[in-house]
C-alpha cells in the first residue's frame, strides 16, 4: 500500500514526515513473514504485507498443513483504498490508519505520527512444552520507538494471553495517548457479544447482542473497585448467539484491576476489530527514554464447541497457571459480618468461634469493626486507616482471639480495607498528603471514605506494614479478607505533583502500586489464603488472582439471585475461586441457601446459635457432605446443564477428572406457578459412557425422604443421552445429587 496518497489535506510539515515514512517503508524489502500463534486446536495467524506491516490473516481452527499458512493473506481481496488496513495486528495512529487505533503517541519532538513495521520475532517453549511465548518486535522506521507484541499460547487449554511492551530511545519522554494490550481481527460476520453490567448487589448481569456496524465500547473510569458498573469479562460468539455446546466462541477478560476499555468495531466489510487495554481516559503516560511500558494481559479461551468447553479450559488454565494455589485447598468459614455488623465484643466473638466449630467449618473470619480508638470503627463513617485493635471491643487484642479460636478448634482470619481512609481517622489527620483528593475542591466521599494514594511508595510501605505487622504479631493468623469499598473521586496525587510526574499517571500508578504491595506480601507470605472483596464484586480479575486465592462475587447472597450470578461468573472463573456464604438474605429455606453456597467455596454468615435444632443438624451434615465432595467442586470440570435464564430450573454439574464421581446441583428458580414440576430429565454430561453410576440424593433436610431411588445403576451413556430426572418441584426446590461410579 502506498501511504502518501492518503494525506492530500495535510500541512507541508506533516507531508514531509509522511513522505519520509513512505519512502523508508517502500525501501524496506517486503519479507512475507508468517507467524502462527498455535494452540492444540486453534491458530491466530499473523503475516507481514508488502509494506512489512503485521496483519492478522486468519483466526480459527488449526490448519492441517503449515505449508499453506502463507496462502491465507491472498484469499482476502478487499477492494477499496482501505483494503488490508483494518486487520493490522497493532494499529498505529497518525499515519495511514484512519480507524480506531491500538496505539497513539506523541514523539519527543511533538510529532504525533506513528508507523510500525515488522522487525523480528522469536518463539520459545514454556511450561514443559504446553505453552509457547511468541514476541514480535515492531519498529517505527523514522523514530527510535518500538513495540513488542507478546502472545502466550496454551496448547491443551486453547487459551491465549496477549500483551504489549512499549519502549523508545528518543531524546525526551514520549507521550503515550493510547496503548492497547491487544488488537484482534476476526474476518467473521454476525458476531454476538455478551457483556456484563453491574451494580452493588447486582453484579454480573449479562446482555447479549449482535454487534452492528460502528464502534461499541465497554469501560470503567472508577479507578479502584473498577468493576462496580461494568465488567472486563466478555464472550464473543461467531455466526450465532453463544451456546453451551456448539458454535465458535472466544471468552475471556482484560486482566487489569483499574480503568479498562474494550472496543468492538464492526468495520465496513462487516468484520470485527477488537481492541482492548487500559482505559486511555485521563491517562496520558509520559514514557522516559529506555523505560518499558508493559500493558496488562488480555486472556481468552477459544472453542468451536461452545461456551461449556471454553469455560472448562479457562478454568483448568486458571487453576493450574494463574490463581494463587489454584489447585490447592481452601478454608470453609463462618463470617460475623451479617451476624453482628459493627456491634461485637470478645464475648460475642468467642461464642461465634464455638458456632464455627459446631458447624464443622475450618475458620472464623472477623469482619469490619475491630479497629480504631480515637475514632472507633462502630459504623462505616470512622476509623478506616487506624489499624489498631479497638481497646473497648477487644481489650486483649487479636492475639487473644487467635488463641481462643484455636481452643475452639478453628483457625482465625481477619478483614482489612487497607487502601482506604475515613476523614474521621488519625491517619487522615496525620497524613492528608497520602489521600487522593483535589486540595482546592470539596471532598467527595464514597461510603464515607477516601482512597489512599498508592502511587506514593511511602503509602505502599504503610499498606504493606498493616499486613506484615498483623502476621508478625499473630503468626497463626490464617486468612485475610481484603476489601475495597470506594471509587476514586477527585483524582489528584500530592506525591506525583511533588515528583513532577503528570497527574495523568495516577490511575495507572495506583494499580501498579497495588501490585507492588501484593508482590511484597506474597514474597514474605506466599501461602496464606486471601479473599479479594470490593464492596461485593467490584474486583475480580485474573491479575489480582495471582495474589488472592479467591474472591467475593457479590454482597447479594439471596440464593435465587445468586444462582444466576454464580452461573454467569462461572463462564470465567472456576468454583474454587468464588466464595459463597449462607446468610439470612431472602426467603428461601436454609437447605436451598446452603446448597447454592456449596457451588464454590462454602462459608456461613449467620448466628448458628440461633438456628433451630433441625436447622443446625442440617448445616452440620451439609458441611460434612461438603468436605466429602469439595474436591470435585473445586478441582473438577463444570458442566452447565440447564440454564436458569431460559428455564424454570437451573442445573450445574461438577465432574471429577477421572469421571468416577460427580455432584449435580438442581434448583427451581421460578415459583410463580403452582404446577411447575420438572417433567423432562436433565441430560448429564462429562461422564464416561462405559462406566456404571449410582445416583444418591445428599443434603437432605432432617426427617425428609428422598424421592430418588439410589439402588439403581445407570450407564454414563444413558445418563448423558436420556438423562436423569432430579424430581425438582415446589416441594423439592433444591436437589443435590451425588453420582458415583459402581464397580
Ligand atoms: C463490604 C463487603 C462486606 C463487608 C463490609 C464491611 O461491603 O462487601 O462483605 O465486609 O464491606 O464493611
XYZ file of C-alpha atoms and ligand atoms in Angstrom:
755
model
C 0.000 0.000 0.000
C 1.274 3.480 -0.873
C 0.853 5.701 2.123
C 1.474 9.241 0.917
C -1.524 9.316 -1.427
C -3.874 9.358 1.585
C -2.783 12.635 3.011
C -3.522 15.353 0.473
C -5.028 17.747 3.046
C -2.168 17.715 5.484
C 0.224 20.573 6.257
C 3.538 20.638 4.455
C 5.424 19.606 7.627
C 3.217 16.541 8.008
C 3.581 15.723 4.342
C 7.319 15.807 4.807
C 7.096 13.241 7.610
C 4.610 11.039 5.872
C 6.606 11.080 2.645
C 9.747 10.229 4.527
C 7.983 7.337 6.225
C 6.565 6.104 2.925
C 9.938 6.325 1.284
C 11.639 4.388 4.027
C 8.903 1.759 4.221
C 8.955 1.430 0.477
C 12.694 0.863 0.523
C 12.416 -1.937 3.088
C 12.218 -5.208 1.277
C 8.916 -6.977 1.913
C 9.779 -10.083 3.919
C 6.485 -12.007 3.838
C 6.950 -13.329 7.346
C 4.338 -15.777 8.621
C 3.904 -16.087 12.395
C 1.499 -18.755 13.625
C 0.284 -18.494 17.234
C -0.993 -22.016 17.802
C -2.827 -23.909 20.498
C -3.780 -27.577 20.055
C -6.922 -26.705 18.132
C -6.711 -23.078 17.080
C -4.488 -20.672 15.302
C -4.053 -16.947 15.191
C -2.108 -16.361 12.015
C -0.068 -13.200 11.607
C 1.638 -12.239 8.395
C 3.532 -9.233 7.072
C 2.215 -7.441 3.991
C 4.152 -5.878 1.138
C 4.958 -2.857 3.348
C 6.171 -5.092 6.203
C 3.226 -4.211 8.371
C 1.962 -7.034 10.543
C -1.566 -8.228 9.714
C -3.947 -10.796 11.176
C -4.796 -13.041 8.252
C -6.660 -15.902 9.900
C -8.150 -16.735 13.284
C -9.833 -20.100 13.587
C -9.398 -23.851 13.594
C -5.812 -25.006 13.064
C -4.826 -25.929 9.532
C -3.506 -29.417 8.804
C -0.648 -28.217 6.666
C 1.520 -25.430 7.976
C 2.967 -25.042 4.470
C -0.326 -23.425 3.472
C -0.264 -20.747 6.175
C 1.360 -18.239 3.853
C -1.527 -18.540 1.382
C -4.098 -17.093 3.787
C -3.360 -13.443 3.127
C -4.050 -13.637 -0.586
C -7.511 -15.042 -0.018
C -8.814 -11.697 1.207
C -9.497 -9.342 -1.664
C -10.608 -6.123 -0.117
C -11.354 -3.841 -2.991
C -11.144 -0.218 -1.960
C -8.486 2.052 -0.614
C -8.997 0.822 2.935
C -8.046 -2.679 1.845
C -5.868 -4.543 4.228
C -5.634 -1.900 6.886
C -8.381 -2.953 9.249
C -6.670 -6.226 10.015
C -3.437 -4.664 11.233
C -2.180 -6.653 14.243
C -1.391 -3.462 16.214
C -2.844 -0.420 14.510
C -0.899 2.832 14.896
C -2.368 6.337 14.716
C -1.298 9.450 12.874
C -0.095 7.963 9.592
C -2.018 5.723 7.187
C -4.603 4.401 9.633
C -7.922 6.205 9.901
C -9.770 3.657 12.005
C -9.690 3.170 15.779
C -6.007 2.776 16.720
C -4.412 0.373 19.183
C -1.649 2.853 19.878
C -1.390 6.606 19.660
C 1.711 8.539 20.696
C 3.314 11.964 20.547
C 7.044 11.726 19.973
C 9.620 13.670 21.953
C 9.703 16.347 19.217
C 5.936 16.811 19.320
C 5.225 14.789 16.187
C 2.035 12.748 16.530
C 2.637 10.175 13.785
C 3.478 6.529 14.231
C 4.256 3.764 11.798
C 5.095 0.248 12.941
C 6.755 -2.286 10.697
C 7.929 -5.782 11.393
C 11.477 -6.077 12.687
C 11.962 -9.554 14.159
C 10.271 -12.238 16.185
C 11.044 -15.286 18.270
C 9.126 -18.140 19.819
C 10.131 -20.133 22.881
C 8.618 -23.180 24.553
C 7.409 -22.813 28.121
C 5.670 -24.831 30.852
C 7.041 -28.227 29.790
C 6.044 -27.665 26.208
C 2.399 -26.836 26.993
C 2.888 -23.189 26.028
C 4.744 -21.087 23.517
C 5.694 -17.472 24.038
C 5.984 -15.520 20.810
C 7.335 -11.990 20.862
C 7.239 -9.805 17.780
C 9.201 -6.589 17.574
C 7.681 -3.786 15.509
C 9.625 -0.590 14.916
C 8.909 2.879 13.671
C 11.163 3.363 10.618
C 11.686 7.049 11.456
C 11.783 7.302 15.248
C 13.694 5.068 17.687
C 10.380 3.780 19.015
C 9.343 0.154 19.277
C 6.508 -2.070 20.319
C 6.834 -5.735 21.186
C 3.721 -7.849 20.888
C 3.577 -10.887 23.172
C 1.397 -13.941 22.643
C 1.465 -16.832 25.083
C -0.460 -19.750 23.589
C -1.516 -22.526 25.960
C -1.847 -25.661 23.880
C -4.001 -28.094 25.862
C -6.260 -25.373 27.259
C -6.609 -23.416 23.975
C -6.066 -20.229 25.926
C -4.122 -17.207 24.693
C -2.606 -14.386 26.731
C -1.736 -11.263 24.801
C 0.064 -8.117 25.872
C 2.446 -5.443 24.656
C 5.643 -3.703 25.700
C 6.367 -0.201 24.505
C 9.766 1.480 24.673
C 11.870 4.102 22.886
C 15.221 5.846 22.778
C 14.103 9.319 21.875
C 15.770 12.320 23.470
C 12.908 13.175 25.810
C 9.766 11.381 27.042
C 7.222 10.184 24.510
C 3.566 10.691 25.441
C 1.503 7.521 25.131
C -2.085 8.541 24.491
C -3.406 5.062 23.794
C -1.657 1.760 24.485
C -3.808 -1.301 23.900
C -2.952 -4.753 25.157
C -4.402 -6.455 22.100
C -5.776 -5.664 18.690
C -7.573 -8.658 17.192
C -9.313 -9.009 13.858
C -11.996 -11.515 13.007
C -12.980 -11.881 9.366
C -16.329 -13.252 10.563
C -19.781 -11.827 10.132
C -22.662 -11.881 12.610
C -20.763 -11.637 15.838
C -22.646 -11.651 19.158
C -21.186 -10.005 22.232
C -22.133 -10.943 25.773
C -21.080 -8.288 28.242
C -21.783 -7.911 31.956
C -23.219 -4.914 33.702
C -23.092 -4.444 37.414
C -24.377 -2.537 40.371
C -23.799 -3.095 44.026
C -25.508 -6.404 44.926
C -26.494 -6.882 41.289
C -23.217 -7.972 39.781
C -22.685 -9.887 36.516
C -25.956 -9.090 34.750
C -25.464 -10.364 31.207
C -26.593 -8.706 27.975
C -26.126 -10.405 24.646
C -26.487 -8.504 21.399
C -25.403 -8.761 17.817
C -22.689 -6.246 17.126
C -23.717 -3.767 14.476
C -21.562 -1.551 12.298
C -19.704 1.068 14.219
C -17.855 1.155 17.476
C -19.215 -0.282 20.715
C -17.182 0.197 23.849
C -17.284 -1.000 27.440
C -15.206 0.753 30.028
C -14.548 1.746 33.588
C -13.355 5.123 34.837
C -13.776 4.332 38.527
C -10.079 3.898 39.322
C -10.470 1.363 42.128
C -13.418 -1.008 42.506
C -13.286 -0.820 38.727
C -15.914 -3.483 38.037
C -18.650 -1.814 40.067
C -20.638 -0.826 36.963
C -19.180 -2.855 34.117
C -17.041 -5.895 33.864
C -13.943 -6.570 31.740
C -15.310 -10.075 31.001
C -16.763 -10.836 27.577
C -17.972 -13.627 25.325
C -17.793 -13.281 21.544
C -19.816 -15.792 19.582
C -19.472 -16.098 15.815
C -22.415 -16.720 13.495
C -24.959 -17.377 16.264
C -25.702 -16.339 19.847
C -23.424 -18.048 22.358
C -24.469 -21.629 23.064
C -23.175 -24.045 25.653
C -22.226 -26.978 23.462
C -21.853 -25.679 19.933
C -20.510 -22.782 17.954
C -17.287 -20.814 17.802
C -16.687 -18.605 20.788
C -13.938 -16.738 22.497
C -14.412 -15.928 26.131
C -12.167 -14.000 28.449
C -11.213 -10.794 30.201
C -8.770 -7.962 30.334
C -6.763 -8.760 33.449
C -6.332 -5.265 34.848
C -7.564 -4.018 38.204
C -8.068 -0.381 37.239
C -9.737 1.536 34.428
C -10.222 -0.700 31.405
C -11.648 -0.335 27.931
C -12.928 -2.923 25.467
C -13.732 -1.688 21.960
C -15.618 -3.731 19.392
C -15.743 -2.230 15.925
C -17.643 -3.772 13.040
C -15.856 -2.354 10.003
C -17.158 -1.614 6.537
C -16.517 -5.233 5.476
C -18.664 -6.276 8.444
C -15.646 -7.867 10.077
C -14.850 -7.353 13.725
C -11.937 -5.397 15.142
C -11.452 -5.895 18.882
C -9.093 -3.564 20.714
C -8.677 -3.650 24.472
C -6.389 -2.332 27.159
C -6.071 0.151 29.991
C -8.644 2.900 29.506
C -6.808 5.837 27.903
C -9.279 8.161 29.675
C -7.295 10.815 31.639
C -4.258 8.556 31.429
C -1.717 10.039 29.021
C 1.532 8.423 30.003
C 4.928 10.096 29.684
C 7.361 7.327 28.871
C 11.003 8.176 29.536
C 13.756 7.035 27.141
C 14.739 3.450 27.891
C 11.707 2.834 30.123
C 9.450 -0.098 29.221
C 5.682 0.271 29.467
C 4.043 -3.106 29.845
C 0.319 -3.375 29.228
C -1.960 -5.745 31.133
C -2.870 -9.082 29.623
C -5.887 -9.965 27.567
C -6.711 -13.568 28.441
C -9.127 -15.639 26.370
C -10.159 -19.218 25.731
C -11.168 -20.286 22.225
C -13.585 -23.078 21.375
C -15.504 -24.374 18.385
C -17.802 -26.292 20.751
C -19.461 -23.522 22.653
C -19.053 -21.779 25.966
C -19.034 -25.001 28.033
C -15.731 -26.213 26.612
C -14.257 -22.694 26.635
C -15.099 -22.251 30.333
C -13.738 -25.645 31.332
C -10.496 -24.867 29.510
C -10.225 -21.422 31.059
C -10.926 -22.929 34.500
C -8.201 -25.551 34.186
C -5.755 -22.981 32.868
C -6.590 -20.605 35.731
C -6.278 -23.278 38.410
C -3.003 -24.553 37.058
C -1.224 -21.440 35.902
C -2.796 -18.263 37.224
C -4.683 -18.306 40.525
C -2.648 -18.443 43.716
C -2.739 -22.045 44.914
C -5.382 -22.722 42.244
C -5.053 -26.464 42.567
C -4.802 -26.402 46.340
C -7.253 -26.393 49.225
C -9.488 -23.690 50.657
C -10.857 -22.986 54.156
C -14.588 -23.159 54.840
C -15.578 -20.452 57.284
C -18.020 -18.614 59.486
C -18.015 -14.835 58.998
C -19.540 -12.423 61.534
C -20.419 -9.522 59.206
C -24.151 -10.092 58.869
C -24.360 -11.746 62.257
C -23.092 -8.734 64.205
C -22.180 -5.921 61.805
C -20.078 -3.463 63.894
C -21.634 -4.475 67.165
C -19.451 -7.091 68.855
C -17.065 -7.690 71.715
C -14.793 -10.531 72.821
C -17.625 -12.408 74.451
C -19.828 -12.346 71.359
C -16.949 -13.372 69.148
C -15.788 -16.261 71.282
C -19.371 -17.565 71.276
C -19.243 -17.436 67.476
C -15.977 -19.438 67.496
C -17.939 -22.181 69.148
C -20.637 -21.855 66.460
C -17.953 -22.237 63.800
C -16.660 -25.368 65.406
C -20.222 -26.727 65.860
C -20.885 -26.192 62.168
C -17.670 -28.012 61.319
C -16.076 -25.209 59.285
C -12.325 -24.577 59.264
C -12.094 -20.907 60.161
C -13.725 -17.935 61.844
C -13.475 -14.667 59.904
C -13.683 -11.435 61.891
C -15.093 -8.732 59.617
C -15.141 -4.934 59.742
C -15.293 -3.009 63.036
C -12.360 -4.329 65.097
C -10.085 -1.266 64.938
C -9.790 2.479 65.657
C -9.551 4.078 69.120
C -9.632 7.850 68.827
C -12.276 7.283 66.135
C -13.679 3.826 66.859
C -14.962 1.888 63.889
C -18.521 1.495 65.116
C -20.025 2.414 61.757
C -18.741 2.973 58.266
C -18.065 6.675 58.899
C -14.962 6.464 61.099
C -11.735 4.662 61.849
C -10.579 3.412 58.437
C -6.829 3.811 58.360
C -6.277 3.298 62.104
C -5.413 -0.380 62.179
C -5.046 -0.859 65.933
C -7.453 -3.104 67.838
C -10.279 -1.151 69.428
C -9.483 -1.388 73.137
C -13.082 -1.324 74.247
C -14.298 -4.116 71.995
C -11.129 -6.189 72.036
C -9.202 -5.390 75.265
C -6.986 -8.450 74.865
C -6.160 -7.837 71.205
C -6.151 -10.020 68.114
C -3.634 -12.430 69.610
C -6.153 -13.416 72.257
C -8.822 -14.057 69.623
C -6.474 -16.209 67.545
C -5.785 -18.315 70.658
C -9.435 -18.545 71.684
C -10.404 -19.628 68.182
C -7.693 -22.239 68.279
C -9.069 -23.507 71.611
C -12.473 -23.855 69.950
C -10.830 -25.876 67.183
C -10.984 -23.320 64.367
C -8.495 -21.049 62.641
C -8.832 -17.279 62.716
C -8.940 -14.771 59.846
C -9.452 -11.022 59.674
C -10.955 -8.267 57.472
C -8.884 -5.356 56.174
C -9.555 -2.459 53.878
C -6.000 -1.167 53.735
C -6.260 1.104 50.673
C -8.811 3.397 52.303
C -9.217 6.138 54.877
C -12.142 7.805 56.641
C -11.763 11.571 57.093
C -12.622 10.775 60.691
C -9.379 8.978 61.434
C -5.959 9.636 62.904
C -4.402 8.637 59.602
C -6.265 11.409 57.790
C -5.253 13.919 60.460
C -1.615 12.909 60.210
C -1.191 12.246 56.501
C -3.520 14.340 54.422
C -0.872 14.223 51.690
C -1.386 10.455 51.415
C -5.024 10.870 50.411
C -6.256 11.104 46.820
C -8.162 14.405 46.782
C -8.193 17.721 44.976
C -6.732 20.184 47.509
C -8.787 23.082 46.129
C -12.139 21.309 45.969
C -14.638 19.876 48.419
C -14.021 16.208 49.135
C -16.378 13.677 47.570
C -16.962 10.527 49.574
C -17.985 7.036 48.621
C -19.245 5.135 51.679
C -17.871 7.996 53.819
C -14.324 7.292 52.793
C -11.457 8.299 50.534
C -8.766 6.347 48.723
C -5.096 6.374 49.741
C -2.551 7.326 47.111
C -0.840 4.041 46.277
C 1.352 5.742 43.684
C 3.312 7.037 46.711
C 5.956 4.497 47.860
C 5.501 5.640 51.490
C 1.833 4.709 51.264
C 2.786 1.373 49.725
C 5.038 0.786 52.756
C 2.197 1.741 55.076
C -0.186 -0.761 53.457
C 2.437 -3.498 53.387
C 3.160 -2.859 57.073
C -0.502 -3.263 58.043
C -0.402 -6.831 56.777
C 3.163 -7.505 57.862
C 2.555 -6.283 61.423
C -0.564 -8.409 61.742
C 1.340 -11.529 60.731
C 4.402 -10.669 62.778
C 2.297 -10.183 65.889
C -0.015 -13.120 65.101
C 1.885 -15.766 63.162
C -1.104 -18.100 63.369
C -3.419 -15.719 61.573
C -4.817 -17.930 58.812
C -6.831 -15.779 56.399
C -7.315 -12.223 55.189
C -10.363 -10.664 53.583
C -9.040 -7.651 51.625
C -11.845 -5.210 50.914
C -12.004 -2.095 48.739
C -15.237 -0.165 49.027
C -14.643 3.215 47.374
C -14.023 4.509 43.878
C -11.586 7.347 43.133
C -13.215 10.766 43.007
C -11.228 13.972 42.610
C -8.259 12.059 41.187
C -5.186 14.002 42.266
C -1.928 12.895 43.853
C 0.167 15.173 46.021
C 3.046 12.743 45.599
C 3.013 12.814 41.778
C 2.788 16.585 41.928
C 5.877 16.806 44.144
C 7.783 14.400 41.921
C 6.941 16.410 38.801
C 5.075 13.426 37.375
C 1.921 14.274 35.415
C -1.372 13.714 37.208
C -2.486 11.640 34.229
C -0.323 8.806 35.615
C -2.446 8.466 38.722
C -4.844 5.710 37.629
C -2.061 3.525 36.265
C 0.402 4.134 39.096
C -2.330 3.387 41.622
C -2.786 -0.100 40.206
C 0.959 -0.657 39.831
C 1.356 0.432 43.463
C -1.261 -2.120 44.499
C 0.537 -4.875 42.573
C 3.858 -3.836 44.194
C 2.379 -4.197 47.657
C 0.901 -7.579 46.830
C 4.213 -8.774 45.356
C 5.908 -7.881 48.640
C 3.212 -9.562 50.710
C 3.423 -12.724 48.642
C 7.230 -12.750 48.742
C 7.035 -12.849 52.546
C 3.764 -14.769 52.981
C 3.453 -16.937 49.898
C 0.689 -19.228 51.032
C -1.767 -17.626 53.428
C -5.208 -17.581 51.769
C -6.590 -14.128 50.978
C -10.068 -13.254 49.759
C -10.437 -10.386 47.332
C -13.542 -8.349 48.084
C -14.674 -4.997 46.793
C -17.913 -3.877 48.364
C -19.284 -7.031 46.857
C -17.897 -7.885 43.421
C -16.182 -4.669 42.376
C -12.930 -6.524 41.816
C -12.286 -9.972 40.424
C -9.697 -10.157 37.720
C -7.016 -12.654 36.890
C -4.152 -10.260 37.595
C -5.279 -9.861 41.218
C -5.982 -13.575 41.443
C -2.225 -14.146 41.136
C -2.113 -12.848 44.717
C -5.520 -13.938 46.022
C -6.839 -17.437 46.465
C -10.494 -16.468 45.992
C -12.895 -13.567 45.574
C -16.246 -12.390 46.870
C -18.605 -12.155 43.884
C -21.344 -10.036 45.474
C -22.852 -8.888 48.755
C -26.132 -10.243 47.377
C -26.482 -13.700 48.859
C -30.219 -14.108 48.155
C -29.966 -17.627 46.771
C -32.149 -17.348 43.658
C -30.362 -14.199 42.532
C -27.166 -15.904 43.463
C -27.831 -18.934 41.218
C -27.957 -16.571 38.244
C -24.911 -14.643 39.359
C -22.834 -17.716 40.086
C -23.938 -19.153 36.739
C -22.699 -16.034 34.957
C -19.449 -15.812 36.899
C -18.861 -19.485 36.103
C -18.211 -18.692 32.432
C -14.957 -17.086 33.565
C -13.982 -18.424 36.968
C -13.581 -21.895 38.425
C -15.685 -22.657 41.505
C -12.607 -22.785 43.751
C -12.145 -19.003 43.470
C -15.724 -17.936 44.172
C -16.715 -17.537 47.815
C -20.359 -18.163 48.635
C -21.876 -17.653 52.053
C -25.089 -18.875 53.596
C -26.808 -15.795 55.033
C -30.302 -14.681 56.007
C -30.905 -12.857 52.709
C -34.184 -13.808 51.022
C -36.983 -16.197 51.807
C -35.583 -19.499 50.642
C -35.172 -22.281 53.187
C -31.810 -22.930 54.809
C -31.297 -26.046 52.710
C -31.723 -24.086 49.491
C -29.303 -21.402 50.666
C -26.720 -23.950 51.752
C -26.923 -25.934 48.519
C -26.398 -22.782 46.449
C -23.446 -21.705 48.590
C -21.905 -25.160 48.161
C -21.282 -24.459 44.446
C -17.985 -22.750 45.182
C -16.138 -22.188 48.424
C -18.666 -22.575 51.196
C -18.985 -20.168 54.087
C -21.638 -19.066 56.590
C -22.613 -15.626 57.790
C -25.357 -16.455 60.275
C -25.653 -16.864 64.034
C -25.553 -20.638 64.254
C -26.589 -20.369 67.918
C -29.985 -19.012 66.778
C -30.709 -21.945 64.468
C -33.340 -24.489 65.421
C -32.034 -27.901 66.362
C -33.040 -29.338 62.989
C -31.507 -26.458 61.045
C -28.255 -26.862 62.932
C -28.283 -30.597 62.342
C -28.872 -29.957 58.633
C -25.990 -27.457 58.451
C -23.592 -29.818 60.199
C -24.472 -32.623 57.807
C -24.238 -30.314 54.797
C -20.783 -29.115 55.898
C -19.658 -32.667 56.398
C -21.043 -33.625 52.946
C -19.307 -30.585 51.513
C -15.985 -31.713 52.945
C -16.536 -35.058 51.235
C -17.274 -33.620 47.760
C -15.453 -30.265 47.782
C -12.585 -31.767 45.838
C -14.978 -32.413 42.917
C -16.402 -28.863 43.018
C -13.021 -27.186 43.461
C -10.916 -29.212 41.052
C -13.409 -30.943 38.764
C -14.917 -29.962 35.412
C -18.037 -27.817 35.341
C -20.956 -28.666 33.048
C -23.754 -26.107 32.922
C -26.731 -28.357 32.190
C -29.910 -26.265 32.482
C -29.721 -22.504 32.049
C -31.861 -20.563 34.575
C -32.059 -17.629 32.141
C -34.102 -19.846 29.805
C -35.810 -22.365 32.084
C -37.720 -22.694 35.344
C -34.759 -24.672 36.622
C -31.030 -24.414 36.966
C -28.770 -27.404 36.894
C -24.979 -27.449 37.245
C -22.700 -30.436 37.458
C -19.117 -30.856 38.643
C -17.271 -33.957 37.454
C -14.058 -35.347 38.902
C -11.184 -35.570 36.384
C -11.209 -39.389 36.333
C -15.024 -39.433 35.872
C -15.606 -41.627 38.898
C -17.667 -39.086 40.782
C -19.851 -36.069 40.114
C -22.120 -33.686 42.022
C -25.224 -32.254 40.346
C -26.970 -29.217 41.814
C -30.577 -28.649 40.689
C -32.844 -25.756 41.657
C -36.291 -24.445 40.932
C -35.813 -20.795 40.011
C -39.393 -19.916 39.147
C -42.090 -20.458 41.743
C -44.779 -18.281 40.226
C -46.837 -21.230 39.058
C -48.011 -23.896 41.428
C -47.808 -26.687 38.909
C -44.207 -26.406 37.964
C -42.514 -29.753 38.053
C -39.546 -30.952 36.196
C -41.148 -33.204 33.543
C -38.012 -33.647 31.489
C -34.904 -35.472 32.562
C -31.724 -33.431 32.772
C -29.046 -34.710 30.412
C -25.904 -35.188 32.453
C -22.508 -34.564 30.885
C -18.821 -35.270 31.286
C -19.319 -38.874 32.449
C -17.704 -41.962 30.953
C -20.338 -43.610 28.683
C -18.869 -47.026 29.500
C -18.977 -46.645 33.296
C -21.917 -47.557 35.543
C -23.094 -44.997 38.069
C -25.308 -44.889 41.130
C -27.171 -41.695 41.971
C -27.891 -40.695 45.539
C -29.518 -37.557 46.854
C -27.487 -35.757 49.516
C -28.021 -32.666 51.688
C -31.499 -33.885 52.671
C -33.165 -31.847 55.368
C -33.561 -33.905 58.576
C -36.597 -36.203 58.528
C -37.274 -35.792 54.824
C -37.066 -38.724 52.476
C -35.604 -38.577 49.034
C -37.773 -39.482 46.048
C -34.663 -40.705 44.245
C -34.092 -44.438 44.163
C -30.423 -44.836 44.971
C -30.347 -48.597 44.428
C -30.473 -48.386 40.659
C -27.423 -48.037 38.459
C -27.216 -46.420 35.044
C -24.571 -46.272 32.378
C -22.861 -42.967 31.690
C -24.189 -43.378 28.151
C -27.806 -43.483 29.396
C -27.328 -40.578 31.785
C -25.853 -38.414 29.058
C -28.310 -39.367 26.293
C -31.648 -39.911 28.086
C -30.718 -38.041 31.246
C -31.871 -38.257 34.830
C -34.831 -36.584 36.478
C -33.820 -34.936 39.774
C -37.535 -34.536 40.579
C -37.359 -30.830 41.276
C -40.739 -29.400 42.248
C -42.292 -26.856 44.587
C -41.846 -29.412 47.338
C -38.284 -30.133 46.338
C -36.890 -26.783 45.208
C -33.265 -27.729 45.664
C -31.865 -31.182 44.950
C -28.220 -32.193 45.225
C -27.245 -35.476 43.606
C -24.079 -37.426 44.087
C -23.156 -39.581 41.086
C -20.671 -42.329 41.901
C -19.105 -44.988 39.739
C -20.125 -48.529 40.652
C -17.538 -51.186 40.026
C -18.163 -4.628 52.127
C -18.109 -6.138 51.936
C -18.896 -6.832 53.025
C -18.393 -6.409 54.385
C -18.429 -4.907 54.503
C -17.776 -4.447 55.791
O -19.413 -4.131 51.835
O -18.565 -6.489 50.676
O -18.803 -8.231 52.885
O -17.096 -6.901 54.588
O -17.743 -4.274 53.424
O -17.834 -3.076 55.933
